[in-house]
XYZ file of C-alpha atoms in Angstrom:
609
model
C 79.580 188.616 100.165
C 77.308 191.639 98.973
C 75.118 190.867 96.294
C 75.147 194.318 94.863
C 78.261 195.072 92.820
C 79.235 197.643 90.135
C 78.721 196.628 86.335
C 82.063 197.284 84.178
C 82.216 200.129 81.734
C 81.722 198.060 78.384
C 78.453 196.413 79.882
C 77.120 199.848 81.198
C 77.740 201.418 77.474
C 75.741 198.276 75.935
C 72.389 198.932 78.500
C 73.002 202.841 77.717
C 72.930 202.172 73.936
C 69.467 200.933 74.173
C 68.212 204.267 75.276
C 69.925 206.034 72.382
C 70.159 203.416 69.657
C 67.310 201.464 68.512
C 67.763 200.951 64.775
C 69.902 202.376 61.879
C 67.926 205.325 61.592
C 68.749 206.495 65.345
C 72.528 206.064 64.120
C 71.741 208.283 61.393
C 69.736 210.937 63.438
C 72.724 211.198 65.950
C 75.577 211.718 63.390
C 73.640 214.124 61.198
C 72.875 216.183 64.298
C 76.729 216.077 65.097
C 77.410 217.276 61.351
C 74.946 220.263 61.779
C 76.245 221.236 65.154
C 79.840 221.156 63.555
C 78.660 223.791 61.039
C 78.549 221.640 57.912
C 77.014 222.708 54.722
C 77.119 219.540 53.272
C 75.985 216.145 54.629
C 76.284 212.933 52.592
C 74.815 209.797 54.127
C 75.474 206.313 52.622
C 73.968 203.141 53.539
C 74.427 199.631 52.834
C 71.737 196.783 53.577
C 69.648 199.600 54.768
C 72.231 200.527 57.064
C 72.131 197.009 58.968
C 75.602 196.587 57.432
C 77.249 199.863 57.025
C 76.352 203.611 57.511
C 78.635 206.303 56.404
C 78.049 209.937 57.529
C 80.470 212.565 55.588
C 80.460 216.428 56.420
C 82.605 219.553 55.553
C 82.299 220.892 59.117
C 84.795 222.093 61.629
C 86.359 218.629 62.391
C 88.548 217.400 65.482
C 91.973 217.125 66.129
C 93.435 213.672 67.618
C 92.714 214.128 71.499
C 89.209 215.305 70.830
C 88.662 212.740 68.358
C 89.340 210.004 70.995
C 87.876 211.807 74.062
C 84.629 212.006 71.915
C 83.947 208.318 72.309
C 83.842 208.675 76.217
C 80.438 208.607 77.955
C 79.427 211.816 78.610
C 82.095 213.862 77.090
C 80.640 216.656 74.727
C 81.956 220.355 73.915
C 78.282 221.440 73.926
C 77.809 222.298 77.605
C 79.809 222.759 80.713
C 77.684 223.450 83.539
C 74.097 223.385 84.586
C 73.162 226.932 83.153
C 74.282 225.520 79.899
C 72.016 222.853 79.995
C 69.061 225.209 80.736
C 69.914 227.244 77.472
C 70.896 224.579 74.997
C 71.291 225.991 71.436
C 72.734 222.948 69.827
C 70.973 219.554 68.682
C 73.428 217.211 70.502
C 74.436 218.100 74.362
C 74.783 215.050 76.619
C 77.770 213.232 75.135
C 76.249 209.601 74.974
C 75.644 209.324 71.260
C 79.009 208.234 70.032
C 79.695 206.156 72.889
C 76.484 204.299 72.810
C 77.108 203.616 68.833
C 80.645 202.564 69.362
C 79.497 200.090 71.827
C 77.256 197.899 69.490
C 79.125 198.280 66.512
C 82.357 198.750 64.534
C 83.272 202.401 64.255
C 85.872 204.254 62.277
C 86.296 207.965 62.831
C 88.166 209.915 60.358
C 88.524 213.992 60.998
C 90.440 216.947 60.238
C 90.412 220.650 61.401
C 92.528 221.595 57.985
C 92.870 219.638 55.002
C 95.535 216.735 54.821
C 96.114 216.899 58.804
C 93.810 214.379 60.227
C 93.328 211.404 62.594
C 91.655 208.015 62.378
C 90.228 206.326 65.327
C 88.875 202.785 65.169
C 86.680 201.277 68.056
C 85.198 197.710 68.204
C 82.431 197.070 70.790
C 83.497 199.942 72.642
C 87.165 198.957 72.952
C 89.940 201.513 71.061
C 91.720 199.505 68.416
C 93.575 202.194 66.441
C 94.559 205.656 66.940
C 96.577 207.141 63.938
C 97.222 210.216 61.939
C 95.656 210.158 58.482
C 94.922 212.555 55.298
C 91.466 213.938 55.265
C 89.898 217.044 53.902
C 88.443 219.594 56.446
C 85.452 217.926 58.005
C 84.570 214.368 59.349
C 83.619 211.078 58.020
C 82.302 208.293 60.595
C 81.670 204.733 59.435
C 79.562 202.389 61.287
C 79.753 198.719 60.473
C 77.808 195.638 61.843
C 75.339 197.144 63.955
C 74.492 195.097 67.143
C 77.086 192.443 66.059
C 77.705 192.116 69.660
C 73.954 192.204 70.862
C 72.295 189.648 68.731
C 69.140 189.798 70.674
C 68.682 193.560 69.555
C 69.776 192.583 65.842
C 66.847 189.996 65.426
C 64.474 192.787 65.943
C 65.487 194.974 63.051
C 63.295 195.036 59.971
C 63.926 194.239 56.309
C 66.499 196.403 54.575
C 64.054 198.434 52.503
C 61.972 199.250 55.773
C 65.239 200.150 57.682
C 66.468 202.387 54.741
C 63.130 204.220 54.607
C 63.057 204.952 58.041
C 66.630 206.515 57.862
C 65.356 208.839 54.815
C 62.737 210.126 57.089
C 65.134 211.077 59.509
C 67.331 212.906 57.034
C 64.124 214.638 55.129
C 63.357 216.070 58.683
C 66.652 217.685 59.245
C 66.794 218.764 55.303
C 63.448 220.580 55.943
C 64.914 222.528 58.848
C 67.983 223.390 57.089
C 67.427 224.745 53.533
C 70.827 226.309 53.531
C 72.539 223.069 53.966
C 72.997 220.053 51.037
C 71.936 216.850 51.989
C 72.732 213.317 49.833
C 71.507 209.941 50.980
C 72.539 207.109 48.815
C 72.117 203.261 49.264
C 74.585 201.131 47.992
C 75.711 203.638 45.180
C 72.089 204.863 44.157
C 71.240 208.162 44.984
C 67.653 208.223 46.829
C 67.599 211.890 47.967
C 69.487 215.016 46.984
C 68.832 218.325 48.205
C 70.651 221.560 46.977
C 71.146 224.779 49.163
C 68.231 227.488 48.923
C 67.924 230.863 50.360
C 66.517 231.948 53.762
C 63.169 232.963 54.604
C 59.538 231.495 53.724
C 60.756 231.201 50.188
C 63.545 229.015 50.686
C 61.646 226.955 53.133
C 59.040 226.489 50.394
C 61.680 225.455 48.086
C 62.928 223.213 50.183
C 59.685 221.405 50.697
C 59.327 221.159 46.906
C 62.822 219.303 46.501
C 61.608 216.944 49.209
C 58.157 216.203 48.597
C 57.632 217.173 45.050
C 56.503 220.395 43.334
C 52.915 219.672 43.692
C 52.804 220.040 47.118
C 54.284 223.426 47.152
C 51.258 225.071 45.386
C 48.847 223.654 48.003
C 50.729 225.322 50.834
C 49.506 228.513 52.792
C 51.943 230.504 54.690
C 51.506 231.458 58.335
C 51.157 235.133 58.483
C 54.237 237.096 59.302
C 52.433 238.805 62.242
C 53.162 235.878 64.340
C 56.858 236.591 64.088
C 58.362 238.650 66.787
C 61.840 239.210 68.249
C 61.806 236.519 70.969
C 59.239 233.855 69.525
C 58.630 233.078 65.894
C 55.774 230.947 64.633
C 56.132 230.518 61.035
C 55.826 227.827 58.435
C 53.022 226.284 56.198
C 49.620 224.743 56.572
C 48.179 222.700 53.566
C 44.779 223.222 51.895
C 42.119 220.576 51.397
C 44.270 219.012 48.631
C 47.029 217.916 51.222
C 44.723 215.952 53.246
C 45.569 212.650 51.370
C 48.835 212.211 53.031
C 49.791 212.759 56.684
C 52.925 215.074 56.434
C 53.015 216.859 59.874
C 56.529 218.326 60.854
C 57.200 220.222 64.014
C 60.684 221.840 64.469
C 61.501 223.778 67.611
C 65.027 225.854 67.179
C 65.519 223.465 63.994
C 64.814 220.228 66.120
C 62.609 218.051 64.553
C 60.406 216.961 67.700
C 56.853 214.887 68.201
C 55.353 217.509 70.420
C 52.001 216.011 71.455
C 50.591 219.516 72.905
C 51.251 221.115 69.717
C 49.634 218.539 67.743
C 46.719 218.385 69.945
C 46.192 222.313 69.317
C 46.399 221.544 65.580
C 44.069 218.723 65.642
C 41.422 220.551 67.770
C 42.038 223.837 65.204
C 41.056 221.763 62.257
C 37.913 220.310 63.674
C 36.753 223.734 64.911
C 37.796 225.572 61.632
C 37.217 223.178 58.886
C 34.616 220.652 61.015
C 36.581 217.926 59.541
C 38.649 214.740 60.965
C 40.728 215.147 57.596
C 43.963 216.947 58.522
C 46.150 218.846 56.123
C 49.935 218.998 55.901
C 51.701 220.858 58.353
C 55.206 222.215 58.436
C 55.523 224.204 61.601
C 58.727 225.998 62.622
C 58.956 227.378 66.079
C 62.032 229.503 67.299
C 62.128 231.075 70.899
C 64.896 231.732 73.529
C 66.613 228.600 74.396
C 65.813 228.969 78.101
C 62.221 229.156 77.269
C 61.975 225.379 76.198
C 63.193 222.229 77.946
C 65.001 219.757 75.693
C 66.162 217.382 78.303
C 62.849 215.464 78.667
C 63.605 212.587 76.515
C 65.986 209.913 76.051
C 66.279 210.588 72.078
C 65.597 214.543 72.513
C 62.291 213.746 70.446
C 59.915 215.613 72.818
C 60.468 219.178 74.595
C 58.446 221.284 77.101
C 57.569 224.738 76.752
C 58.256 226.674 80.053
C 55.400 229.527 78.844
C 51.760 227.844 78.392
C 51.147 231.167 76.478
C 53.418 230.401 73.649
C 51.235 227.212 72.831
C 48.232 229.382 72.731
C 49.949 231.670 70.358
C 50.869 228.772 68.093
C 47.255 227.287 68.378
C 46.041 231.107 67.031
C 48.399 231.194 64.240
C 47.390 227.793 63.385
C 43.603 228.977 63.399
C 44.565 231.997 61.054
C 46.454 229.891 58.687
C 43.786 227.200 58.506
C 41.016 229.791 57.737
C 43.311 231.321 54.676
C 43.827 227.541 53.663
C 40.158 226.864 53.374
C 39.677 230.458 51.187
C 38.316 232.559 53.951
C 39.135 236.177 54.325
C 37.668 239.103 56.569
C 34.516 240.535 55.076
C 34.314 244.199 54.263
C 32.319 246.343 56.576
C 30.068 248.975 56.166
C 29.897 251.681 58.778
C 26.320 252.384 59.646
C 26.663 256.247 58.041
C 26.648 254.696 54.816
C 23.500 252.709 54.909
C 20.323 254.275 53.671
C 17.764 255.038 56.183
C 15.191 252.557 55.288
C 12.671 251.052 57.888
C 13.309 247.416 59.058
C 10.755 244.799 57.871
C 10.589 241.094 57.735
C 9.608 241.424 53.979
C 11.332 238.383 51.879
C 11.863 236.344 54.940
C 8.590 234.838 55.162
C 7.341 236.852 57.989
C 5.080 240.046 57.930
C 5.660 243.901 57.682
C 5.732 246.459 60.192
C 1.938 246.949 59.915
C 1.407 243.065 60.660
C 0.118 242.329 57.389
C 1.754 239.827 55.056
C 3.899 241.391 52.190
C 2.509 241.646 48.802
C 5.674 240.880 47.060
C 9.294 240.414 47.916
C 11.333 243.328 48.249
C 15.102 243.444 48.063
C 17.494 244.134 50.843
C 18.697 247.750 51.345
C 22.134 246.542 50.580
C 21.455 244.833 47.198
C 22.552 246.069 44.152
C 21.456 246.412 40.622
C 24.398 243.625 39.800
C 23.688 241.135 42.531
C 19.767 241.303 42.628
C 18.559 238.072 40.921
C 15.436 238.464 38.484
C 12.836 236.013 36.956
C 12.132 235.880 33.231
C 9.625 239.073 33.542
C 12.497 241.090 35.135
C 10.906 241.327 38.386
C 13.355 240.849 41.416
C 13.636 237.200 42.663
C 14.649 236.130 46.049
C 17.871 234.310 46.965
C 17.144 230.474 48.504
C 17.520 230.460 52.329
C 20.354 227.987 53.458
C 18.040 225.880 55.650
C 14.856 226.342 53.486
C 12.623 223.435 53.785
C 11.414 222.264 50.541
C 9.379 219.251 51.248
C 6.052 218.657 53.506
C 6.568 217.455 56.895
C 5.771 213.533 57.374
C 2.503 212.683 59.174
C 2.917 212.845 62.764
C 2.602 209.257 63.775
C 4.501 206.497 65.985
C 5.259 203.119 64.790
C 6.881 200.433 66.516
C 10.129 199.013 65.293
C 11.107 195.406 65.144
C 14.169 193.648 63.699
C 14.661 190.830 61.776
C 14.472 188.377 64.539
C 10.523 189.823 65.303
C 11.377 191.228 68.795
C 9.919 194.221 69.190
C 12.238 197.129 70.120
C 11.509 199.674 72.932
C 11.520 202.523 70.565
C 8.761 204.198 68.558
C 9.534 206.515 65.230
C 8.250 209.986 66.151
C 9.525 211.466 62.815
C 12.367 213.403 60.601
C 13.822 216.192 61.406
C 14.849 218.792 58.356
C 15.316 215.693 56.128
C 18.762 214.647 58.150
C 17.739 213.343 61.592
C 15.459 210.345 62.454
C 13.711 211.061 65.967
C 12.995 207.890 68.070
C 11.214 207.872 71.364
C 12.627 205.375 74.169
C 11.752 204.025 77.690
C 14.628 206.148 78.863
C 14.636 209.404 76.537
C 14.765 210.852 73.235
C 17.198 209.307 70.883
C 18.393 211.359 67.564
C 19.924 209.244 64.530
C 21.927 210.749 61.798
C 20.520 209.094 58.872
C 23.470 209.262 56.879
C 26.030 207.993 59.026
C 23.266 205.400 60.114
C 23.264 204.068 56.567
C 26.719 204.366 56.119
C 27.481 202.096 59.067
C 24.564 199.551 57.651
C 26.591 199.801 54.044
C 30.197 199.463 55.524
C 29.274 196.111 57.472
C 27.744 194.726 54.165
C 30.460 195.541 51.969
C 32.949 194.403 54.709
C 31.449 191.057 54.428
C 31.389 190.918 50.827
C 34.835 191.981 50.139
C 36.483 189.537 52.667
C 34.578 186.587 50.906
C 36.879 187.240 47.824
C 40.436 186.293 47.703
C 41.279 188.934 45.224
C 39.817 192.392 44.573
C 38.695 193.043 40.945
C 41.032 195.339 39.127
C 40.543 197.685 36.339
C 43.518 199.029 34.174
C 44.002 202.686 33.516
C 44.302 204.060 29.831
C 46.599 206.756 31.403
C 48.371 205.787 34.500
C 48.382 208.185 37.426
C 51.727 209.632 37.937
C 52.452 210.210 41.858
C 55.515 212.591 42.790
C 56.152 211.826 46.228
C 59.206 212.098 48.634
C 61.692 209.386 48.377
C 60.460 207.731 52.108
C 56.914 207.736 50.718
C 58.217 206.174 47.402
C 60.006 203.552 48.778
C 57.181 202.686 50.953
C 54.595 202.125 48.074
C 57.486 200.017 46.439
C 57.771 198.043 49.635
C 54.080 197.200 49.322
C 53.660 196.926 45.767
C 53.427 193.067 45.941
C 51.094 193.072 49.034
C 48.719 195.906 46.971
C 48.430 193.661 43.865
C 45.754 191.350 45.633
C 43.710 194.398 46.387
C 43.395 195.344 42.915
C 46.381 197.938 42.481
C 49.273 197.668 40.337
C 52.097 200.185 41.117
C 55.340 200.596 39.220
C 58.583 202.721 40.455
C 59.563 204.834 37.886
C 62.938 207.283 37.784
C 63.552 209.214 40.699
C 60.900 209.255 43.689
C 57.964 209.079 40.995
C 55.358 206.046 40.959
C 53.113 205.037 38.346
C 49.525 203.550 39.246
C 48.505 201.360 36.274
C 45.587 199.616 37.718
C 43.045 200.193 40.558
C 40.082 198.228 42.221
C 37.266 198.498 39.988
C 35.073 199.820 43.035
C 37.237 202.811 43.282
C 37.328 206.250 41.292
C 40.526 207.485 40.140
C 40.953 210.302 42.464
C 39.672 207.998 45.602
C 42.677 205.330 44.794
C 45.146 208.141 44.566
C 43.897 209.645 47.971
C 44.384 206.012 49.248
C 47.852 205.095 48.065
C 48.979 208.704 49.405
C 47.533 208.203 52.652
C 49.401 204.747 52.842
C 52.508 206.327 51.766
C 52.503 208.561 54.666
C 51.220 206.482 57.304
C 53.881 204.982 59.797
C 53.878 201.141 59.932
C 55.653 198.063 58.592
C 52.690 196.444 56.488
C 55.140 195.077 53.994
C 55.797 192.238 56.515
C 52.317 191.013 56.806
C 50.609 190.904 53.385
C 47.054 189.859 55.086
C 47.109 192.430 57.529
C 47.724 195.256 54.574
C 44.711 193.554 52.491
C 42.723 193.847 55.453
C 43.238 197.371 56.069
C 42.896 198.241 52.480
C 39.552 196.547 52.390
C 38.368 198.478 55.624
C 39.423 201.647 53.806
C 37.667 200.542 50.697
C 34.357 199.682 52.529
C 34.427 202.997 54.519
C 34.918 204.815 51.490
C 32.445 203.288 49.254
C 29.957 203.547 52.131
C 30.206 206.889 52.668
C 29.951 207.713 48.813
C 26.585 205.636 48.647
C 25.001 206.254 51.981
C 21.660 208.473 51.878
C 22.356 211.911 52.151
C 21.174 214.517 54.328
C 18.128 217.106 53.678
C 16.683 213.996 52.045
C 13.022 213.152 53.292
C 12.238 209.632 53.714
C 9.086 207.493 54.205
C 8.202 205.894 57.230
C 8.547 202.687 56.069
C 12.131 203.366 54.947
C 12.898 205.071 58.049
C 11.671 201.942 60.160
C 13.634 199.735 58.191
C 16.732 201.585 58.367
C 16.524 201.853 62.147
C 15.433 198.190 62.336
C 18.693 197.338 60.444
C 20.833 199.520 62.001
C 20.137 198.109 65.618
C 21.276 194.547 64.170
C 24.612 195.892 63.153
C 27.709 194.615 65.089
C 28.586 198.370 65.873
C 25.299 200.450 65.437
C 26.571 203.741 67.415
C 29.526 204.913 65.115
C 30.227 205.278 61.661
C 33.456 203.808 59.922
C 35.219 207.302 60.582
C 34.340 207.264 64.422
C 31.376 209.661 64.202
C 28.506 209.036 66.324
C 25.313 207.362 64.835
C 22.917 207.752 68.005
C 22.695 210.672 70.401
C 20.611 210.506 73.352
C 18.764 213.101 75.471
C 17.476 211.221 78.861
C 14.015 212.143 80.215
C 16.192 213.407 83.369
C 17.916 215.928 81.140
C 14.759 216.969 79.510
C 13.171 217.589 82.852
C 15.908 219.295 84.186
C 15.937 221.585 81.120
C 12.468 222.398 81.676
C 12.736 223.119 85.352
C 10.802 219.939 86.658
C 13.854 218.831 88.413
């Protein structure tokens, strides 16, 4: 007998469900997408036990007749596409016809739908098998109830998280589609309590900004900068908002392609690079990016859960990066400087006066002379009324140290193969090694040293000291973010935080660790609320992560600043202790501490090789 055989349809559906349904949030995603594709203007999501017991999605869309209601649960049954050409230009959120079949295979489903009020149909399916098909009275639209998710696949059910965690993931899904569809009303309730409510708003950038405020709170709206309209063209539109420096406290990054929420690595990589180039920073602001282009120019059939897409034109991704760079410059407060035409400038001989150089005659100037572009309003004057030069940006205000070399040795007494050459502009320490020149950033070197000291000190204590605030800090957040902090409240208490949930999506911070300032504590909580993860299940892991963040923040604040001259003995001590650290080559934030220029590279630059 042949060892290869065909699987039955029920088992095939259970296997296929693993690609589509991972958790209650996956079910919510598929059902909300179907509601939006049906033209719904009001979508209601009701959950019980975080969605593990029951998920109900109700909409006022077009509905279905009895035949379509039953056929919709067959695998690969869909009304979205009919041939390969349709697949190449998909305009709907769903199109494969897998979602309802996969959901029905691992749960108990009831579908009630109607195309006109009162004339509806009810379908009940359990574990992929049809149980009941009957007429039912129902308003125009559809209601789908998914109960006992994974009741017949216990191996999958045991991997579900706590109800609060699953509930938060479902809210995050609805938040995403609420941002992309500001004209639709969304409601998310859990066991009778409304957690997310949005009202329809107008179209355009004002409507999008208003919807962002409904989801994430009003304070965020004031810190968003719109991407200029010049990047909106007929077939390819790049629109949305970039946050300013105030929004770097939380990682809120949303990318939509034709209203589909995606995780596009190519676009995110361009955004990260643009922030590093434009802001010279590793702190990323909020991003709400809405990309609209011809359906044939994007491939949405590249991921089992339709969470990723591919753009057919690399030039479009380049346009996205240009738009992001422009918006980041505006968010930083930069504007194009006004230019003068050469004819408006006075005919003044070019001299080096005021820059520490010599005049055209070769002699040092007797006194500083103002620039030809200086006006009476911007020339600085001393007490006697004489013009006073503006300070230079990189002006050195201290004498250089004595050029001498000092052998370095650590606490172990072992002489290291480096010699201290000196300090460059009060910022970099120069060392001579046996194989080249070493350059050490004194700020990040001291930061690494303090970080490891603080780590050892903080881990030695079971509880962090806490200080009560006279006036609690009020955090207005998105529903999912407020839930995440509420989940972590108990685990945060040993770290020195006391947080209390208020009405709506507001969190009150009543106490913070004594070693933190209020703004630092607020920033840390914002970051924690917007960072993916399930730390609520592991209090020790959360404490370790928070203590690492505290140590990194405190060490950066207390470390030696740049442009500060150091005595030779202090430089020697700093470098010696640095090389005794567990990780001497990177600061807690990942920046390099030591750079090397080898002898070979130096000789090549001087043409000796």
